[in-house]
Amino acid sequence: MGRAFEYRKAAKMKRWGTMSRVFPKLGKIITMAAKEGGQDPDMNPKLRTAILNAKAQNMPKDNIDAAIKRAAAKDAADIKEITYDVKAHHGVQMIVECATDNNTRTVANVKAILARNGGEMLTSGSLNFMFTRKAVFVIDKTEDMDVEELELDLIDYGLEEIEEDVEPHENGDDLPILRIYGDFTSFGELSKAFEERGIEPKKSTLEYVANTPVELTDKQMEELDTLIDKLEEDEDIQTVFTNIN
């Protein structure tokens, strides 16, 4: 499957061992979505998506409910989404996506991590031409699924590409999945299409996809892993998107 698959597999296996760090981040997104659009997931697509993504990461229902309730609390933090453009070694660029109630704290933490691990923060928007915002969905590929038929069916909803892949499972097996890509403006329409067809995505996100990915050696990958790990350990950082192939 190549280095890209092994990189994703190692990252996912590692996340299963750090759920104590993942769940608070998922909770932030749920709280933010509930505060923005209301606490009823049937009337709030953003909240519904956040809940589905949390369930896909095995977040307990009690944690999800608590995150929703926090949105209505009088002292609820005002959480904002913010991104930082980053340059690292070996031609690697990153877009660091954060959810924070204190931008001063977050930017200071990010700069400190970069300074210690060979990264540099760029002017906001510097990498706009290097990445494209995409709607990305991951669904299980069942034995009776006709991928070509699904592709034709979803084109009218904004589908751009379907990629067959495998994803590591906790039991060690690699399970077949489909990664479905569309323009970010098609996120709502594609989400609706899945609902109408009774398909529940394992993941539904907006991602920054590199226009020109770079290839790294194993040694270079290890070096970048250290920087990415340190960034992902920060409680305000939700996702680190890179141009690593």
XYZ file of C-alpha atoms in Angstrom:
245
model
C 0.000 0.000 0.000
C 3.014 2.281 0.264
C 4.266 4.777 2.800
C 1.100 6.898 2.750
C -0.976 3.953 3.948
C 1.539 2.923 6.578
C 1.649 6.519 7.816
C -2.157 6.631 8.188
C -2.220 3.196 9.784
C 0.441 4.081 12.353
C -1.357 7.343 13.131
C -4.674 5.588 13.686
C -3.175 2.824 15.820
C -1.511 5.508 17.940
C -4.798 7.419 18.346
C -6.476 4.340 19.805
C -3.925 4.560 22.602
C -4.541 8.255 23.256
C -8.331 8.547 23.426
C -8.002 10.631 26.578
C -6.589 13.318 24.301
C -8.889 12.727 21.323
C -12.226 12.864 23.156
C -11.788 16.408 24.545
C -10.976 17.613 21.015
C -14.078 15.937 19.607
C -16.075 17.430 22.468
C -14.924 20.925 21.533
C -16.228 20.514 17.993
C -19.568 19.185 19.262
C -19.946 22.064 21.730
C -19.019 24.598 19.065
C -21.522 23.129 16.596
C -24.312 23.012 19.205
C -23.682 26.587 20.290
C -23.678 27.787 16.687
C -26.734 25.963 15.341
C -28.705 24.552 18.269
C -28.689 21.316 20.254
C -31.023 19.282 18.025
C -28.886 17.238 15.585
C -31.905 16.710 13.316
C -32.077 20.476 12.778
C -28.344 21.136 12.920
C -26.359 19.340 10.172
C -23.014 20.508 11.551
C -23.815 19.027 14.968
C -25.082 15.827 13.380
C -21.819 15.452 11.482
C -19.754 16.156 14.607
C -21.675 13.491 16.527
C -21.227 10.911 13.743
C -17.494 11.586 13.645
C -17.279 11.253 17.429
C -19.142 7.946 17.341
C -16.761 6.714 14.641
C -13.938 7.344 17.141
C -15.852 5.342 19.783
C -16.585 8.392 21.925
C -19.085 7.345 24.640
C -22.641 8.695 24.421
C -22.325 10.299 27.863
C -19.349 12.330 26.640
C -21.259 13.411 23.538
C -24.323 14.445 25.557
C -22.143 16.373 28.017
C -20.460 18.253 25.170
C -23.854 19.263 23.765
C -25.079 20.448 27.145
C -21.971 22.589 27.647
C -23.101 24.750 24.734
C -26.081 25.982 26.762
C -24.116 26.731 29.931
C -23.942 30.397 30.903
C -20.187 30.170 31.315
C -19.642 28.255 28.065
C -16.381 29.240 26.402
C -16.558 31.061 23.089
C -14.659 28.580 20.902
C -13.464 29.730 17.497
C -11.944 27.871 14.565
C -8.622 29.188 13.288
C -5.916 27.851 10.970
C -2.179 28.450 10.798
C 0.084 27.990 7.764
C 3.333 26.196 8.543
C 6.545 25.337 6.683
C 8.680 22.414 7.832
C 11.806 20.591 6.610
C 12.065 18.677 3.301
C 9.535 20.802 1.426
C 6.698 19.878 3.774
C 3.893 22.370 4.250
C 1.117 22.132 6.819
C -2.200 23.709 7.574
C -2.857 23.438 11.299
C -6.550 23.590 12.178
C -7.437 24.678 15.711
C -10.486 25.151 17.914
C -9.683 27.578 20.705
C -11.196 29.922 23.244
C -7.894 31.804 23.559
C -6.074 32.595 20.330
C -3.163 34.246 22.145
C -2.447 31.038 24.049
C -2.852 28.850 20.987
C -0.584 30.810 18.664
C 2.090 31.000 21.381
C 1.944 27.225 21.865
C 2.109 26.533 18.132
C 5.092 28.852 17.663
C 6.912 27.208 20.571
C 6.349 23.710 19.152
C 7.559 24.805 15.722
C 10.655 26.506 17.133
C 11.666 23.332 18.981
C 10.986 20.956 16.088
C 12.163 22.669 12.913
C 8.979 24.370 11.767
C 8.133 27.937 10.864
C 4.820 29.771 10.934
C 3.935 31.552 7.700
C 1.679 34.503 6.988
C -1.981 33.486 7.030
C -3.107 32.454 3.553
C 0.404 31.741 2.284
C -0.473 28.138 1.417
C -3.854 28.774 -0.199
C -2.478 27.855 -3.617
C -0.837 24.668 -2.270
C -3.997 23.085 -0.874
C -7.608 22.726 -2.008
C -10.498 22.586 0.441
C -12.426 19.361 -0.089
C -15.449 17.594 1.339
C -14.180 14.152 2.329
C -16.259 11.160 3.347
C -15.135 7.674 4.332
C -17.568 4.762 4.077
C -17.204 1.016 4.491
C -16.995 -0.878 1.215
C -19.357 -3.833 1.471
C -19.100 -6.965 -0.677
C -22.289 -6.155 -2.587
C -21.386 -2.509 -3.262
C -21.041 -1.483 -6.907
C -18.473 1.328 -6.836
C -19.082 2.421 -10.437
C -22.826 2.634 -9.845
C -22.295 4.623 -6.655
C -19.963 6.975 -8.505
C -22.549 7.651 -11.221
C -25.225 8.085 -8.574
C -23.267 10.723 -6.637
C -21.978 12.833 -9.523
C -25.106 14.999 -9.477
C -24.438 15.742 -5.786
C -20.940 17.098 -6.339
C -18.800 13.965 -6.343
C -15.334 14.507 -7.817
C -13.522 11.270 -7.041
C -13.891 7.912 -5.299
C -10.726 6.257 -4.022
C -10.667 2.622 -2.922
C -8.485 2.064 0.129
C -8.155 0.014 3.297
C -8.239 1.184 6.896
C -6.709 -0.483 9.949
C -9.071 -1.965 12.527
C -8.402 -2.410 16.230
C -8.163 -6.187 15.743
C -5.246 -5.715 13.343
C -7.143 -6.357 10.114
C -7.196 -3.934 7.202
C -10.803 -3.315 6.144
C -11.863 -2.062 2.671
C -13.204 1.491 2.557
C -14.066 4.178 0.027
C -12.778 7.742 0.295
C -15.175 10.069 -1.429
C -14.088 13.562 -2.472
C -16.063 16.598 -3.571
C -15.638 20.360 -3.616
C -16.124 21.809 -0.126
C -19.294 23.563 -1.326
C -20.833 20.126 -2.018
C -20.512 18.920 1.581
C -24.202 19.435 2.378
C -25.482 17.851 -0.822
C -23.254 14.799 -0.499
C -24.220 14.396 3.173
C -27.874 14.480 2.140
C -27.248 11.915 -0.603
C -25.748 9.477 1.894
C -28.669 9.958 4.287
C -31.185 9.309 1.515
C -29.400 6.069 0.620
C -29.076 4.848 4.182
C -25.273 5.108 4.120
C -23.665 6.276 7.365
C -20.144 7.598 6.715
C -17.394 6.630 9.142
C -16.038 10.143 8.671
C -17.464 13.354 7.196
C -15.072 16.297 7.138
C -13.783 19.316 5.313
C -10.094 18.802 4.646
C -7.184 20.601 3.041
C -5.868 18.313 0.287
C -2.415 19.003 -1.133
C -2.327 19.916 -4.823
C 1.276 18.706 -5.228
C 2.196 16.072 -2.616
C 5.842 15.432 -1.755
C 7.551 12.060 -1.295
C 9.695 11.539 1.791
C 12.219 8.904 2.757
C 11.614 6.823 5.879
C 14.181 8.888 7.767
C 12.569 12.167 6.687
C 9.140 10.803 7.633
C 10.366 9.964 11.130
C 11.667 13.496 11.531
C 8.365 15.029 10.445
C 6.424 12.594 12.643
C 8.012 14.199 15.689
C 6.770 17.652 14.709
C 3.290 16.383 13.819
C 3.044 14.414 17.075
C 3.955 17.474 19.143
C 1.376 19.597 17.332
C -1.370 16.999 17.744
C -0.637 16.744 21.464
C -1.761 20.344 21.955
C -5.347 20.416 23.205
C -6.304 23.321 20.923
C -5.099 21.679 17.696
C -7.738 19.595 15.957
C -6.034 18.439 12.758
C -2.703 18.787 10.995
C -2.992 18.631 7.205
C 0.234 18.089 5.248
C 1.387 17.765 1.653
C 3.078 14.431 2.420
C 2.149 11.778 -0.120
